[in-house]
């Protein structure tokens, strides 16, 4: 937590917070790609990392049952599938918001299809549901980026209601209602009973996953009590006050960052905002979402990008410094340096005219080299 707080302070206090946030999100994308590469290596070689890194894990037999069951540096295939979901959303955001041609385009298709195949083969239903939801959320951003009048509040309310109704109907099918779902429901009931019996822990939390599990073992014996739910885990670790604050920040990112009519159009922002909006969904997949701390990394970056979007929609260019270097990040591991065959000057001219047409007159007059 000290590292997470330090990371947040460094980003918020940096000279170009928006650039710091985008670079952090790009780093998370590169990290997910490295996890994907390790998973591919396990499939190709048949050498599994799980028994080496976690010799006492109870999932070793399951992973060893098939060449295609892999977990990279994680103790469970669900944790691995969460990273593949994040990679899927990142690659899709790059394909729609920062398109390229040639070999890099085919490389993105390879990442997209193989990460999806891994989720499907390993049978993580929550991760698959998050991939589908991420596809829908990115489609909303992409449509509104091109047609500002499309998908207004009415479409959001009706579409969201239809999606919730569909998820509710799906949750009652045999595909969802199995032993794993029943265990998650039992954990939720037992954990809520623990919180109800201890007002102090309900207010301030148990402090850590290990401490919570010690209390749970004393109350219910040696049964599985991992949260498998981000919101529940937030409450168990840090208390109801922290849970309420997290929900407030999440709603602020949703309402002021994701839903406005003029969304940010760079792939890092689309990726980061989509992940944060999906956190309650992604958070039901692993036994512990907070164990890896990526929640805080995405949340801090999304907050900065949401604040930047609010400032920009208010007609003020953020972080304008005379003579400053344009705050442009590398789109890929070299995507920012496209070949001349990938570059269409006519498109640049059209984009420039569109951007200036959309700017308020006051903001156009103070525009300098410090761009996005």
mmCIF file of C-alpha atoms in Angstrom:
data_model
loop_
_atom_site.group_PDB
_atom_site.id
_atom_site.type_symbol
_atom_site.label_atom_id
_atom_site.label_comp_id
_atom_site.label_asym_id
_atom_site.label_seq_id
_atom_site.Cartn_x
_atom_site.Cartn_y
_atom_site.Cartn_z
ATOM 1 C CA UNK A 1 0.000 0.000 0.000
ATOM 2 C CA UNK A 2 2.938 2.325 0.629
ATOM 3 C CA UNK A 3 4.099 1.652 -2.927
ATOM 4 C CA UNK A 4 0.580 2.252 -4.298
ATOM 5 C CA UNK A 5 0.269 5.557 -2.428
ATOM 6 C CA UNK A 6 3.738 6.622 -3.597
ATOM 7 C CA UNK A 7 2.882 5.745 -7.197
ATOM 8 C CA UNK A 8 -0.327 7.795 -6.985
ATOM 9 C CA UNK A 9 1.468 10.824 -5.501
ATOM 10 C CA UNK A 10 4.186 10.694 -8.150
ATOM 11 C CA UNK A 11 1.600 10.631 -10.956
ATOM 12 C CA UNK A 12 -0.617 13.358 -9.492
ATOM 13 C CA UNK A 13 2.322 15.638 -8.683
ATOM 14 C CA UNK A 14 4.228 15.134 -11.934
ATOM 15 C CA UNK A 15 4.680 17.960 -14.431
ATOM 16 C CA UNK A 16 2.430 16.220 -16.971
ATOM 17 C CA UNK A 17 -0.042 14.041 -15.055
ATOM 18 C CA UNK A 18 -1.923 12.980 -18.204
ATOM 19 C CA UNK A 19 1.284 11.735 -19.803
ATOM 20 C CA UNK A 20 2.232 9.893 -16.595
ATOM 21 C CA UNK A 21 -1.179 8.208 -16.533
ATOM 22 C CA UNK A 22 -0.937 7.136 -20.173
ATOM 23 C CA UNK A 23 2.562 5.772 -19.693
ATOM 24 C CA UNK A 24 1.416 3.838 -16.620
ATOM 25 C CA UNK A 25 -1.466 2.318 -18.603
ATOM 26 C CA UNK A 26 0.888 1.443 -21.447
ATOM 27 C CA UNK A 27 3.158 -0.225 -18.896
ATOM 28 C CA UNK A 28 0.212 -2.300 -17.650
ATOM 29 C CA UNK A 29 -0.493 -3.325 -21.246
ATOM 30 C CA UNK A 30 3.118 -4.379 -21.779
ATOM 31 C CA UNK A 31 3.035 -6.332 -18.510
ATOM 32 C CA UNK A 32 -0.112 -8.177 -19.639
ATOM 33 C CA UNK A 33 1.585 -8.977 -22.951
ATOM 34 C CA UNK A 34 4.535 -10.463 -21.023
ATOM 35 C CA UNK A 35 2.127 -12.677 -19.045
ATOM 36 C CA UNK A 36 0.580 -13.775 -22.361
ATOM 37 C CA UNK A 37 4.060 -14.630 -23.683
ATOM 38 C CA UNK A 38 4.754 -16.774 -20.604
ATOM 39 C CA UNK A 39 1.449 -18.592 -21.101
ATOM 40 C CA UNK A 40 2.290 -19.278 -24.756
ATOM 41 C CA UNK A 41 5.713 -20.532 -23.660
ATOM 42 C CA UNK A 42 4.092 -22.961 -21.209
ATOM 43 C CA UNK A 43 1.783 -24.299 -23.925
ATOM 44 C CA UNK A 44 4.580 -24.728 -26.461
ATOM 45 C CA UNK A 45 7.150 -26.302 -24.141
ATOM 46 C CA UNK A 46 4.833 -28.134 -21.762
ATOM 47 C CA UNK A 47 6.866 -26.774 -18.821
ATOM 48 C CA UNK A 48 4.483 -25.303 -16.216
ATOM 49 C CA UNK A 49 5.606 -22.538 -13.852
ATOM 50 C CA UNK A 50 2.940 -23.223 -11.220
ATOM 51 C CA UNK A 51 4.681 -26.169 -9.446
ATOM 52 C CA UNK A 52 7.957 -24.214 -9.501
ATOM 53 C CA UNK A 53 6.563 -20.970 -8.077
ATOM 54 C CA UNK A 54 3.827 -22.456 -5.849
ATOM 55 C CA UNK A 55 4.800 -26.057 -4.990
ATOM 56 C CA UNK A 56 2.015 -26.309 -2.392
ATOM 57 C CA UNK A 57 -0.814 -24.991 -4.592
ATOM 58 C CA UNK A 58 -3.923 -27.172 -4.768
ATOM 59 C CA UNK A 59 -4.358 -26.289 -8.470
ATOM 60 C CA UNK A 60 -1.197 -28.073 -9.677
ATOM 61 C CA UNK A 61 -3.077 -31.208 -10.714
ATOM 62 C CA UNK A 62 -5.650 -29.218 -12.666
ATOM 63 C CA UNK A 63 -2.998 -27.228 -14.538
ATOM 64 C CA UNK A 64 -1.013 -30.391 -15.233
ATOM 65 C CA UNK A 65 -4.067 -32.107 -16.753
ATOM 66 C CA UNK A 66 -3.685 -30.318 -20.098
ATOM 67 C CA UNK A 67 -0.994 -28.535 -22.068
ATOM 68 C CA UNK A 68 -3.428 -25.661 -22.574
ATOM 69 C CA UNK A 69 -4.083 -25.070 -18.872
ATOM 70 C CA UNK A 70 -1.531 -22.423 -17.884
ATOM 71 C CA UNK A 71 -1.181 -19.816 -15.144
ATOM 72 C CA UNK A 72 2.199 -18.098 -15.798
ATOM 73 C CA UNK A 73 3.255 -16.387 -12.546
ATOM 74 C CA UNK A 74 -0.161 -16.802 -10.875
ATOM 75 C CA UNK A 75 -1.363 -19.535 -8.493
ATOM 76 C CA UNK A 76 -4.680 -20.010 -10.288
ATOM 77 C CA UNK A 77 -5.898 -20.032 -13.879
ATOM 78 C CA UNK A 78 -8.650 -17.530 -12.966
ATOM 79 C CA UNK A 79 -6.010 -14.958 -12.038
ATOM 80 C CA UNK A 80 -4.271 -15.607 -15.355
ATOM 81 C CA UNK A 81 -7.583 -15.219 -17.231
ATOM 82 C CA UNK A 82 -8.133 -11.816 -15.579
ATOM 83 C CA UNK A 83 -4.860 -10.627 -17.111
ATOM 84 C CA UNK A 84 -5.896 -12.076 -20.496
ATOM 85 C CA UNK A 85 -9.165 -10.138 -20.211
ATOM 86 C CA UNK A 86 -7.230 -6.923 -19.597
ATOM 87 C CA UNK A 87 -4.960 -7.727 -22.556
ATOM 88 C CA UNK A 88 -8.003 -8.383 -24.774
ATOM 89 C CA UNK A 89 -9.485 -4.983 -23.878
ATOM 90 C CA UNK A 90 -6.137 -3.207 -24.365
ATOM 91 C CA UNK A 91 -5.532 -4.716 -27.797
ATOM 92 C CA UNK A 92 -9.093 -3.986 -28.934
ATOM 93 C CA UNK A 93 -8.686 -0.371 -27.768
ATOM 94 C CA UNK A 94 -5.460 -0.095 -29.788
ATOM 95 C CA UNK A 95 -7.103 -1.583 -32.879
ATOM 96 C CA UNK A 96 -10.004 0.876 -32.778
ATOM 97 C CA UNK A 97 -8.404 4.023 -31.378
ATOM 98 C CA UNK A 98 -4.847 3.736 -32.736
ATOM 99 C CA UNK A 99 -5.037 1.630 -35.918
ATOM 100 C CA UNK A 100 -1.901 0.543 -37.758
ATOM 101 C CA UNK A 101 -1.177 -1.502 -40.860
ATOM 102 C CA UNK A 102 1.122 -4.271 -41.857
ATOM 103 C CA UNK A 103 2.795 -6.700 -39.479
ATOM 104 C CA UNK A 104 1.796 -4.792 -36.344
ATOM 105 C CA UNK A 105 -1.863 -5.076 -37.273
ATOM 106 C CA UNK A 106 -1.571 -8.856 -37.675
ATOM 107 C CA UNK A 107 0.348 -9.012 -34.389
ATOM 108 C CA UNK A 108 -2.579 -7.354 -32.651
ATOM 109 C CA UNK A 109 -4.994 -9.848 -34.185
ATOM 110 C CA UNK A 110 -2.788 -12.650 -32.888
ATOM 111 C CA UNK A 111 -2.862 -11.212 -29.358
ATOM 112 C CA UNK A 112 -6.611 -10.630 -29.505
ATOM 113 C CA UNK A 113 -7.560 -14.082 -30.766
ATOM 114 C CA UNK A 114 -5.142 -16.080 -28.627
ATOM 115 C CA UNK A 115 -6.018 -14.240 -25.406
ATOM 116 C CA UNK A 116 -9.713 -14.873 -26.105
ATOM 117 C CA UNK A 117 -9.004 -18.534 -26.874
ATOM 118 C CA UNK A 118 -7.124 -18.928 -23.580
ATOM 119 C CA UNK A 119 -10.085 -17.584 -21.614
ATOM 120 C CA UNK A 120 -12.505 -19.885 -23.440
ATOM 121 C CA UNK A 121 -10.315 -23.008 -23.203
ATOM 122 C CA UNK A 122 -9.666 -22.539 -19.491
ATOM 123 C CA UNK A 123 -13.376 -22.066 -18.845
ATOM 124 C CA UNK A 124 -13.303 -18.846 -16.809
ATOM 125 C CA UNK A 125 -16.903 -17.708 -17.225
ATOM 126 C CA UNK A 126 -16.389 -14.449 -15.340
ATOM 127 C CA UNK A 127 -13.407 -13.516 -17.520
ATOM 128 C CA UNK A 128 -15.367 -14.363 -20.672
ATOM 129 C CA UNK A 129 -18.270 -12.223 -19.469
ATOM 130 C CA UNK A 130 -15.817 -9.367 -18.796
ATOM 131 C CA UNK A 131 -14.403 -9.716 -22.342
ATOM 132 C CA UNK A 132 -17.910 -9.434 -23.809
ATOM 133 C CA UNK A 133 -18.747 -6.466 -21.565
ATOM 134 C CA UNK A 134 -15.425 -4.797 -22.438
ATOM 135 C CA UNK A 135 -16.190 -5.236 -26.137
ATOM 136 C CA UNK A 136 -19.533 -3.514 -25.624
ATOM 137 C CA UNK A 137 -18.095 -0.618 -23.597
ATOM 138 C CA UNK A 138 -15.314 0.034 -26.116
ATOM 139 C CA UNK A 139 -17.889 -0.073 -28.923
ATOM 140 C CA UNK A 140 -19.878 2.642 -27.115
ATOM 141 C CA UNK A 141 -16.783 4.855 -26.831
ATOM 142 C CA UNK A 142 -15.858 4.250 -30.458
ATOM 143 C CA UNK A 143 -19.341 5.051 -31.764
ATOM 144 C CA UNK A 144 -19.624 8.230 -29.677
ATOM 145 C CA UNK A 145 -16.135 9.260 -30.777
ATOM 146 C CA UNK A 146 -17.289 9.221 -34.400
ATOM 147 C CA UNK A 147 -20.923 10.292 -33.914
ATOM 148 C CA UNK A 148 -21.233 12.604 -30.939
ATOM 149 C CA UNK A 149 -25.035 12.605 -31.007
ATOM 150 C CA UNK A 150 -25.268 8.811 -30.863
ATOM 151 C CA UNK A 151 -25.991 6.676 -27.810
ATOM 152 C CA UNK A 152 -27.291 9.292 -25.407
ATOM 153 C CA UNK A 153 -28.635 8.797 -21.901
ATOM 154 C CA UNK A 154 -31.776 7.061 -23.159
ATOM 155 C CA UNK A 155 -29.716 4.489 -25.050
ATOM 156 C CA UNK A 156 -27.453 4.026 -22.023
ATOM 157 C CA UNK A 157 -30.416 3.467 -19.683
ATOM 158 C CA UNK A 158 -32.307 1.137 -22.049
ATOM 159 C CA UNK A 159 -29.172 -0.686 -23.148
ATOM 160 C CA UNK A 160 -27.915 -1.028 -19.593
ATOM 161 C CA UNK A 161 -31.298 -2.296 -18.448
ATOM 162 C CA UNK A 162 -31.419 -4.859 -21.252
ATOM 163 C CA UNK A 163 -27.875 -5.996 -20.435
ATOM 164 C CA UNK A 164 -28.732 -6.390 -16.749
ATOM 165 C CA UNK A 165 -31.870 -8.334 -17.614
ATOM 166 C CA UNK A 166 -29.844 -10.606 -19.897
ATOM 167 C CA UNK A 167 -27.216 -11.176 -17.199
ATOM 168 C CA UNK A 168 -29.938 -11.942 -14.649
ATOM 169 C CA UNK A 169 -31.494 -14.488 -16.996
ATOM 170 C CA UNK A 170 -28.075 -16.018 -17.734
ATOM 171 C CA UNK A 171 -27.311 -16.243 -14.030
ATOM 172 C CA UNK A 172 -30.255 -18.608 -13.583
ATOM 173 C CA UNK A 173 -29.055 -21.108 -16.191
ATOM 174 C CA UNK A 174 -27.082 -24.290 -15.551
ATOM 175 C CA UNK A 175 -24.055 -22.616 -17.174
ATOM 176 C CA UNK A 176 -23.800 -20.301 -14.145
ATOM 177 C CA UNK A 177 -25.598 -22.175 -11.379
ATOM 178 C CA UNK A 178 -23.011 -24.814 -10.534
ATOM 179 C CA UNK A 179 -20.898 -25.754 -7.523
ATOM 180 C CA UNK A 180 -18.486 -22.836 -8.040
ATOM 181 C CA UNK A 181 -21.347 -20.338 -7.943
ATOM 182 C CA UNK A 182 -22.816 -21.980 -4.854
ATOM 183 C CA UNK A 183 -19.449 -21.741 -3.076
ATOM 184 C CA UNK A 184 -19.206 -18.032 -3.929
ATOM 185 C CA UNK A 185 -22.724 -17.472 -2.564
ATOM 186 C CA UNK A 186 -21.838 -19.303 0.646
ATOM 187 C CA UNK A 187 -18.677 -17.220 1.064
ATOM 188 C CA UNK A 188 -20.684 -14.014 0.616
ATOM 189 C CA UNK A 189 -23.275 -15.045 3.229
ATOM 190 C CA UNK A 190 -20.631 -16.152 5.731
ATOM 191 C CA UNK A 191 -18.507 -13.031 5.278
ATOM 192 C CA UNK A 192 -21.531 -10.755 5.720
ATOM 193 C CA UNK A 193 -22.435 -12.656 8.886
ATOM 194 C CA UNK A 194 -18.894 -12.052 10.220
ATOM 195 C CA UNK A 195 -19.154 -8.328 9.477
ATOM 196 C CA UNK A 196 -22.598 -8.112 11.122
ATOM 197 C CA UNK A 197 -21.242 -9.753 14.277
ATOM 198 C CA UNK A 198 -18.267 -7.370 14.528
ATOM 199 C CA UNK A 199 -19.120 -3.649 14.145
ATOM 200 C CA UNK A 200 -15.468 -2.662 14.576
ATOM 201 C CA UNK A 201 -14.283 -4.888 11.744
ATOM 202 C CA UNK A 202 -17.260 -3.836 9.662
ATOM 203 C CA UNK A 203 -16.221 -0.200 10.044
ATOM 204 C CA UNK A 204 -12.437 -0.555 9.702
ATOM 205 C CA UNK A 205 -11.977 -3.961 8.090
ATOM 206 C CA UNK A 206 -9.662 -6.823 9.037
ATOM 207 C CA UNK A 207 -6.585 -5.089 7.619
ATOM 208 C CA UNK A 208 -5.344 -7.907 5.397
ATOM 209 C CA UNK A 209 -6.550 -10.996 3.620
ATOM 210 C CA UNK A 210 -4.530 -13.229 5.963
ATOM 211 C CA UNK A 211 -6.090 -11.690 9.088
ATOM 212 C CA UNK A 212 -9.582 -12.037 7.625
ATOM 213 C CA UNK A 213 -8.926 -15.684 6.780
ATOM 214 C CA UNK A 214 -7.746 -16.325 10.362
ATOM 215 C CA UNK A 215 -11.036 -14.950 11.726
ATOM 216 C CA UNK A 216 -12.987 -16.931 9.117
ATOM 217 C CA UNK A 217 -11.192 -20.172 9.996
ATOM 218 C CA UNK A 218 -11.966 -19.643 13.674
ATOM 219 C CA UNK A 219 -15.638 -19.024 12.877
ATOM 220 C CA UNK A 220 -16.314 -21.623 10.162
ATOM 221 C CA UNK A 221 -13.439 -24.090 10.227
ATOM 222 C CA UNK A 222 -11.024 -24.958 7.390
ATOM 223 C CA UNK A 223 -13.339 -24.082 4.481
ATOM 224 C CA UNK A 224 -12.695 -21.831 1.489
ATOM 225 C CA UNK A 225 -13.416 -18.213 2.463
ATOM 226 C CA UNK A 226 -11.520 -16.186 -0.157
ATOM 227 C CA UNK A 227 -13.729 -13.200 -1.121
ATOM 228 C CA UNK A 228 -14.080 -13.807 -4.911
ATOM 229 C CA UNK A 229 -15.689 -10.361 -5.020
ATOM 230 C CA UNK A 230 -13.851 -7.036 -5.262
ATOM 231 C CA UNK A 231 -16.464 -4.986 -3.389
ATOM 232 C CA UNK A 232 -16.713 -7.562 -0.608
ATOM 233 C CA UNK A 233 -12.919 -7.765 -0.409
ATOM 234 C CA UNK A 234 -12.675 -3.970 -0.167
ATOM 235 C CA UNK A 235 -15.087 -4.057 2.776
ATOM 236 C CA UNK A 236 -13.319 -6.974 4.487
ATOM 237 C CA UNK A 237 -9.860 -5.442 4.178
ATOM 238 C CA UNK A 238 -10.471 -1.742 4.771
ATOM 239 C CA UNK A 239 -13.975 -1.339 6.154
ATOM 240 C CA UNK A 240 -17.249 0.158 5.008
ATOM 241 C CA UNK A 241 -15.873 3.734 4.856
ATOM 242 C CA UNK A 242 -13.222 2.720 2.331
ATOM 243 C CA UNK A 243 -15.830 0.744 0.375
ATOM 244 C CA UNK A 244 -18.108 3.798 0.131
ATOM 245 C CA UNK A 245 -15.182 5.996 -0.967
ATOM 246 C CA UNK A 246 -14.205 3.462 -3.623
ATOM 247 C CA UNK A 247 -17.782 3.382 -4.961
ATOM 248 C CA UNK A 248 -17.882 7.202 -5.050
ATOM 249 C CA UNK A 249 -14.634 7.367 -7.046
ATOM 250 C CA UNK A 250 -15.832 4.579 -9.346
ATOM 251 C CA UNK A 251 -19.103 6.416 -10.034
ATOM 252 C CA UNK A 252 -17.180 9.651 -10.706
ATOM 253 C CA UNK A 253 -15.007 7.896 -13.302
ATOM 254 C CA UNK A 254 -18.107 6.302 -14.870
ATOM 255 C CA UNK A 255 -20.217 9.482 -15.014
ATOM 256 C CA UNK A 256 -17.530 12.103 -15.725
ATOM 257 C CA UNK A 257 -14.976 10.017 -17.584
ATOM 258 C CA UNK A 258 -16.771 7.292 -19.526
ATOM 259 C CA UNK A 259 -20.295 8.590 -20.226
ATOM 260 C CA UNK A 260 -19.809 12.215 -21.432
ATOM 261 C CA UNK A 261 -20.703 13.053 -25.034
ATOM 262 C CA UNK A 262 -17.131 14.024 -25.883
ATOM 263 C CA UNK A 263 -15.031 11.024 -24.827
ATOM 264 C CA UNK A 264 -11.246 11.063 -24.910
ATOM 265 C CA UNK A 265 -10.112 9.297 -28.072
ATOM 266 C CA UNK A 266 -6.640 7.919 -27.306
ATOM 267 C CA UNK A 267 -6.348 4.180 -26.754
ATOM 268 C CA UNK A 268 -4.810 4.465 -23.272
ATOM 269 C CA UNK A 269 -7.803 6.428 -21.984
ATOM 270 C CA UNK A 270 -10.302 4.085 -23.637
ATOM 271 C CA UNK A 271 -8.474 1.086 -22.156
ATOM 272 C CA UNK A 272 -8.036 2.548 -18.662
ATOM 273 C CA UNK A 273 -11.613 3.827 -18.307
ATOM 274 C CA UNK A 274 -13.070 0.553 -19.579
ATOM 275 C CA UNK A 275 -11.043 -1.505 -17.102
ATOM 276 C CA UNK A 276 -12.110 0.692 -14.168
ATOM 277 C CA UNK A 277 -15.779 0.564 -15.187
ATOM 278 C CA UNK A 278 -15.461 -3.252 -15.387
ATOM 279 C CA UNK A 279 -13.693 -3.675 -12.039
ATOM 280 C CA UNK A 280 -16.828 -4.928 -10.215
ATOM 281 C CA UNK A 281 -17.243 -7.562 -12.961
ATOM 282 C CA UNK A 282 -13.577 -8.544 -13.249
ATOM 283 C CA UNK A 283 -13.366 -8.597 -9.463
ATOM 284 C CA UNK A 284 -15.611 -11.654 -9.159
ATOM 285 C CA UNK A 285 -13.196 -13.881 -11.108
ATOM 286 C CA UNK A 286 -10.082 -14.284 -8.877
ATOM 287 C CA UNK A 287 -10.108 -15.333 -5.250
ATOM 288 C CA UNK A 288 -8.480 -11.980 -4.382
ATOM 289 C CA UNK A 289 -8.397 -8.998 -6.748
ATOM 290 C CA UNK A 290 -6.471 -6.708 -4.386
ATOM 291 C CA UNK A 291 -3.638 -9.183 -3.924
ATOM 292 C CA UNK A 292 -1.906 -7.911 -7.073
ATOM 293 C CA UNK A 293 -2.574 -4.164 -6.546
ATOM 294 C CA UNK A 294 -3.380 -3.473 -10.215
ATOM 295 C CA UNK A 295 -6.743 -2.132 -9.054
ATOM 296 C CA UNK A 296 -5.014 0.908 -7.549
ATOM 297 C CA UNK A 297 -2.798 1.420 -10.621
ATOM 298 C CA UNK A 298 -5.740 1.506 -13.019
ATOM 299 C CA UNK A 299 -7.878 3.597 -10.658
ATOM 300 C CA UNK A 300 -5.259 6.341 -10.139
ATOM 301 C CA UNK A 301 -4.544 6.576 -13.881
ATOM 302 C CA UNK A 302 -8.256 6.659 -14.755
ATOM 303 C CA UNK A 303 -8.854 9.445 -12.228
ATOM 304 C CA UNK A 304 -6.159 11.590 -13.841
ATOM 305 C CA UNK A 305 -7.516 10.984 -17.330
ATOM 306 C CA UNK A 306 -11.068 11.717 -16.154
ATOM 307 C CA UNK A 307 -9.912 15.025 -14.652
ATOM 308 C CA UNK A 308 -8.107 15.855 -17.897
ATOM 309 C CA UNK A 309 -11.252 15.110 -19.884
ATOM 310 C CA UNK A 310 -13.344 17.369 -17.635
ATOM 311 C CA UNK A 311 -10.835 20.188 -18.122
ATOM 312 C CA UNK A 312 -10.753 19.707 -21.882
ATOM 313 C CA UNK A 313 -14.532 19.645 -22.223
ATOM 314 C CA UNK A 314 -14.591 22.857 -20.207
ATOM 315 C CA UNK A 315 -12.718 24.561 -23.056
ATOM 316 C CA UNK A 316 -9.280 24.723 -21.454
ATOM 317 C CA UNK A 317 -6.307 22.831 -22.862
ATOM 318 C CA UNK A 318 -4.658 21.010 -19.889
ATOM 319 C CA UNK A 319 -0.973 21.254 -19.147
ATOM 320 C CA UNK A 320 -0.199 23.966 -21.731
ATOM 321 C CA UNK A 321 3.441 25.020 -21.359
ATOM 322 C CA UNK A 322 5.152 27.309 -23.832
ATOM 323 C CA UNK A 323 7.759 25.392 -25.832
ATOM 324 C CA UNK A 324 6.980 22.109 -24.095
ATOM 325 C CA UNK A 325 7.523 18.820 -25.855
ATOM 326 C CA UNK A 326 4.247 17.290 -27.078
ATOM 327 C CA UNK A 327 3.103 14.726 -24.553
ATOM 328 C CA UNK A 328 2.775 11.821 -26.950
ATOM 329 C CA UNK A 329 3.449 8.269 -25.820
ATOM 330 C CA UNK A 330 4.571 5.352 -27.940
ATOM 331 C CA UNK A 331 1.467 3.602 -29.221
ATOM 332 C CA UNK A 332 2.985 0.189 -29.263
ATOM 333 C CA UNK A 333 6.465 -1.273 -28.904
ATOM 334 C CA UNK A 334 7.306 1.015 -31.804
ATOM 335 C CA UNK A 335 3.819 1.846 -33.119
ATOM 336 C CA UNK A 336 4.429 5.584 -32.802
ATOM 337 C CA UNK A 337 7.023 5.328 -35.592
ATOM 338 C CA UNK A 338 4.828 4.092 -38.439
ATOM 339 C CA UNK A 339 6.231 3.547 -41.906
ATOM 340 C CA UNK A 340 5.418 6.109 -44.522
ATOM 341 C CA UNK A 341 3.146 3.549 -46.129
ATOM 342 C CA UNK A 342 1.044 3.601 -42.958
ATOM 343 C CA UNK A 343 0.714 7.383 -42.976
ATOM 344 C CA UNK A 344 -1.953 9.305 -44.869
ATOM 345 C CA UNK A 345 -1.330 13.088 -44.836
ATOM 346 C CA UNK A 346 -4.837 13.719 -46.107
ATOM 347 C CA UNK A 347 -6.280 12.011 -43.053
ATOM 348 C CA UNK A 348 -4.093 14.188 -40.843
ATOM 349 C CA UNK A 349 -5.475 17.287 -42.487
ATOM 350 C CA UNK A 350 -9.052 16.131 -42.043
ATOM 351 C CA UNK A 351 -8.376 15.270 -38.420
ATOM 352 C CA UNK A 352 -6.777 18.619 -37.770
ATOM 353 C CA UNK A 353 -9.726 20.471 -39.249
ATOM 354 C CA UNK A 354 -12.106 18.362 -37.173
ATOM 355 C CA UNK A 355 -10.172 18.983 -33.965
ATOM 356 C CA UNK A 356 -10.033 22.755 -34.491
ATOM 357 C CA UNK A 357 -13.689 22.868 -35.406
ATOM 358 C CA UNK A 358 -14.533 21.176 -32.132
ATOM 359 C CA UNK A 359 -12.407 23.526 -30.013
ATOM 360 C CA UNK A 360 -13.816 26.642 -28.397
ATOM 361 C CA UNK A 361 -12.360 29.806 -29.850
ATOM 362 C CA UNK A 362 -10.615 30.688 -26.587
ATOM 363 C CA UNK A 363 -8.946 27.319 -26.281
ATOM 364 C CA UNK A 364 -7.791 27.461 -29.936
ATOM 365 C CA UNK A 365 -5.955 30.668 -29.312
ATOM 366 C CA UNK A 366 -3.783 29.295 -26.481
ATOM 367 C CA UNK A 367 -2.929 25.984 -28.151
ATOM 368 C CA UNK A 368 0.806 25.202 -28.093
ATOM 369 C CA UNK A 369 3.060 22.174 -28.529
ATOM 370 C CA UNK A 370 1.836 20.556 -25.320
ATOM 371 C CA UNK A 371 -0.953 18.543 -26.831
ATOM 372 C CA UNK A 372 -2.863 15.496 -25.731
#
